[in-house]
mmCIF file of C-alpha atoms in Angstrom:
data_model
loop_
_atom_site.group_PDB
_atom_site.id
_atom_site.type_symbol
_atom_site.label_atom_id
_atom_site.label_comp_id
_atom_site.label_asym_id
_atom_site.label_seq_id
_atom_site.Cartn_x
_atom_site.Cartn_y
_atom_site.Cartn_z
ATOM 1 C CA UNK A 13 64.621 -13.840 -23.677
ATOM 2 C CA UNK A 14 62.657 -14.671 -20.573
ATOM 3 C CA UNK A 15 59.010 -15.541 -21.373
ATOM 4 C CA UNK A 16 56.143 -15.984 -18.939
ATOM 5 C CA UNK A 17 52.356 -15.691 -18.810
ATOM 6 C CA UNK A 18 50.583 -12.783 -17.129
ATOM 7 C CA UNK A 19 46.954 -13.637 -16.269
ATOM 8 C CA UNK A 20 44.267 -11.036 -15.684
ATOM 9 C CA UNK A 21 45.163 -8.421 -18.302
ATOM 10 C CA UNK A 22 42.616 -7.062 -20.748
ATOM 11 C CA UNK A 23 42.256 -4.312 -23.338
ATOM 12 C CA UNK A 24 43.551 -0.812 -22.434
ATOM 13 C CA UNK A 25 45.615 -2.110 -19.512
ATOM 14 C CA UNK A 26 42.631 -2.463 -17.174
ATOM 15 C CA UNK A 27 42.437 -5.572 -15.008
ATOM 16 C CA UNK A 28 39.930 -8.115 -16.205
ATOM 17 C CA UNK A 29 37.519 -9.262 -13.507
ATOM 18 C CA UNK A 30 35.374 -11.623 -15.549
ATOM 19 C CA UNK A 31 37.577 -13.030 -18.318
ATOM 20 C CA UNK A 32 41.086 -14.321 -17.733
ATOM 21 C CA UNK A 33 43.363 -13.442 -20.647
ATOM 22 C CA UNK A 34 46.951 -14.457 -21.136
ATOM 23 C CA UNK A 35 49.734 -12.322 -22.477
ATOM 24 C CA UNK A 36 53.230 -13.445 -23.392
ATOM 25 C CA UNK A 37 55.799 -11.337 -21.564
ATOM 26 C CA UNK A 38 59.446 -11.172 -22.551
ATOM 27 C CA UNK A 39 62.354 -9.084 -21.316
ATOM 28 C CA UNK A 40 64.195 -7.040 -23.944
ATOM 29 C CA UNK A 41 67.921 -6.426 -24.180
ATOM 30 C CA UNK A 42 67.586 -3.205 -22.151
ATOM 31 C CA UNK A 43 65.752 -4.946 -19.319
ATOM 32 C CA UNK A 44 62.333 -3.600 -20.336
ATOM 33 C CA UNK A 45 59.210 -5.765 -20.441
ATOM 34 C CA UNK A 46 57.613 -6.612 -23.799
ATOM 35 C CA UNK A 47 54.047 -7.927 -23.867
ATOM 36 C CA UNK A 48 52.471 -9.593 -26.882
ATOM 37 C CA UNK A 49 48.959 -10.891 -27.429
ATOM 38 C CA UNK A 50 48.687 -14.658 -27.797
ATOM 39 C CA UNK A 51 46.207 -16.700 -29.777
ATOM 40 C CA UNK A 52 42.897 -14.951 -30.303
ATOM 41 C CA UNK A 53 43.646 -12.060 -27.909
ATOM 42 C CA UNK A 54 43.366 -8.435 -29.009
ATOM 43 C CA UNK A 55 46.533 -6.831 -30.378
ATOM 44 C CA UNK A 56 47.894 -3.389 -29.426
ATOM 45 C CA UNK A 57 47.364 -1.053 -32.391
ATOM 46 C CA UNK A 58 47.912 2.566 -33.356
ATOM 47 C CA UNK A 59 44.979 4.939 -33.892
ATOM 48 C CA UNK A 60 44.970 3.895 -37.554
ATOM 49 C CA UNK A 61 44.840 0.164 -36.717
ATOM 50 C CA UNK A 62 48.467 -0.767 -37.416
ATOM 51 C CA UNK A 63 49.480 -3.605 -35.049
ATOM 52 C CA UNK A 64 52.467 -2.746 -32.845
ATOM 53 C CA UNK A 65 54.297 -4.729 -30.208
ATOM 54 C CA UNK A 66 55.465 -1.889 -27.952
ATOM 55 C CA UNK A 67 54.405 1.715 -27.344
ATOM 56 C CA UNK A 68 56.503 2.373 -24.243
ATOM 57 C CA UNK A 69 59.946 2.756 -25.847
ATOM 58 C CA UNK A 70 60.888 5.398 -28.394
ATOM 59 C CA UNK A 71 63.153 5.198 -31.425
ATOM 60 C CA UNK A 72 66.616 6.640 -30.705
ATOM 61 C CA UNK A 73 69.577 7.561 -32.917
ATOM 62 C CA UNK A 74 71.861 5.269 -30.894
ATOM 63 C CA UNK A 75 72.020 3.747 -27.415
ATOM 64 C CA UNK A 76 72.031 7.122 -25.589
ATOM 65 C CA UNK A 77 71.121 9.283 -28.581
ATOM 66 C CA UNK A 78 68.322 11.687 -29.254
ATOM 67 C CA UNK A 79 64.764 10.594 -29.952
ATOM 68 C CA UNK A 80 64.021 10.512 -33.672
ATOM 69 C CA UNK A 81 61.052 12.189 -35.351
ATOM 70 C CA UNK A 82 60.631 9.036 -37.453
ATOM 71 C CA UNK A 83 59.065 7.399 -34.378
ATOM 72 C CA UNK A 84 55.444 7.802 -35.494
ATOM 73 C CA UNK A 85 54.111 5.950 -32.438
ATOM 74 C CA UNK A 86 55.697 8.505 -30.073
ATOM 75 C CA UNK A 87 54.399 11.390 -32.212
ATOM 76 C CA UNK A 88 50.918 9.856 -32.138
ATOM 77 C CA UNK A 89 51.024 9.520 -28.337
ATOM 78 C CA UNK A 90 52.218 13.122 -27.893
ATOM 79 C CA UNK A 91 49.540 14.436 -30.270
ATOM 80 C CA UNK A 92 46.854 12.493 -28.427
ATOM 81 C CA UNK A 93 48.120 13.793 -25.064
ATOM 82 C CA UNK A 94 48.270 17.409 -26.299
ATOM 83 C CA UNK A 95 44.709 17.265 -27.627
ATOM 84 C CA UNK A 96 43.124 15.466 -24.658
ATOM 85 C CA UNK A 97 42.173 18.668 -22.920
ATOM 86 C CA UNK A 98 42.372 22.111 -24.463
ATOM 87 C CA UNK A 99 42.290 24.613 -21.594
ATOM 88 C CA UNK A 100 39.648 27.306 -21.580
ATOM 89 C CA UNK A 101 40.746 30.816 -22.495
ATOM 90 C CA UNK A 102 41.151 33.011 -19.435
ATOM 91 C CA UNK A 103 39.067 36.126 -20.041
ATOM 92 C CA UNK A 104 40.472 38.336 -17.309
ATOM 93 C CA UNK A 105 44.083 37.243 -17.270
ATOM 94 C CA UNK A 106 46.334 38.983 -14.835
ATOM 95 C CA UNK A 107 48.960 41.214 -16.347
ATOM 96 C CA UNK A 108 52.057 42.973 -15.161
ATOM 97 C CA UNK A 109 52.798 46.648 -15.013
ATOM 98 C CA UNK A 110 55.750 48.985 -14.859
ATOM 99 C CA UNK A 111 56.059 52.086 -12.722
ATOM 100 C CA UNK A 112 58.159 55.118 -13.462
ATOM 101 C CA UNK A 113 58.984 56.993 -16.629
ATOM 102 C CA UNK A 114 61.144 56.770 -19.749
ATOM 103 C CA UNK A 115 63.427 59.626 -20.799
ATOM 104 C CA UNK A 116 65.333 59.462 -24.086
ATOM 105 C CA UNK A 117 69.004 60.528 -23.677
ATOM 106 C CA UNK A 118 69.701 60.936 -27.422
ATOM 107 C CA UNK A 119 67.517 60.950 -30.527
ATOM 108 C CA UNK A 120 66.967 57.814 -32.606
ATOM 109 C CA UNK A 121 65.524 59.803 -35.504
ATOM 110 C CA UNK A 122 67.736 58.120 -38.118
ATOM 111 C CA UNK A 123 66.228 54.699 -37.149
ATOM 112 C CA UNK A 124 62.560 55.497 -36.489
ATOM 113 C CA UNK A 125 59.830 58.107 -36.751
ATOM 114 C CA UNK A 126 58.195 57.175 -33.441
ATOM 115 C CA UNK A 127 57.660 60.348 -31.436
ATOM 116 C CA UNK A 128 58.664 58.716 -28.150
ATOM 117 C CA UNK A 129 62.071 57.763 -29.639
ATOM 118 C CA UNK A 130 62.845 61.054 -31.389
ATOM 119 C CA UNK A 131 62.159 63.751 -28.772
ATOM 120 C CA UNK A 132 65.156 64.065 -26.439
ATOM 121 C CA UNK A 133 64.442 64.982 -22.816
ATOM 122 C CA UNK A 134 60.695 64.209 -22.900
ATOM 123 C CA UNK A 135 59.428 61.993 -20.108
ATOM 124 C CA UNK A 136 56.938 59.246 -20.978
ATOM 125 C CA UNK A 137 54.358 58.922 -19.433
ATOM 126 C CA UNK A 138 53.862 62.513 -18.329
#
């Protein structure tokens, strides 16, 4: 593992302009960067306060497998993303329309009692 210090990082990934903080950075087996708080620095946590070391990689079934639902950190991130902004309901939404008519070639009376599907030869709409 390759470890180094990254100065100038603070909480929520924003650059710190007044306080210099240090974070231990290591490279994982897949080549991804892992950052960990050192000393008295703040630790990355879930919404419930559980300390975690990484929220950028998801739990997989195997090396190239599917993402597992047991990955509660990924589910938490997706839930947070989905609920960030709930779009406003569109009152006058545009619809689509069809032009022409429907004519029944043979009765479907044994399947339904709908008038449009039982009267042979009638054109709908008239």
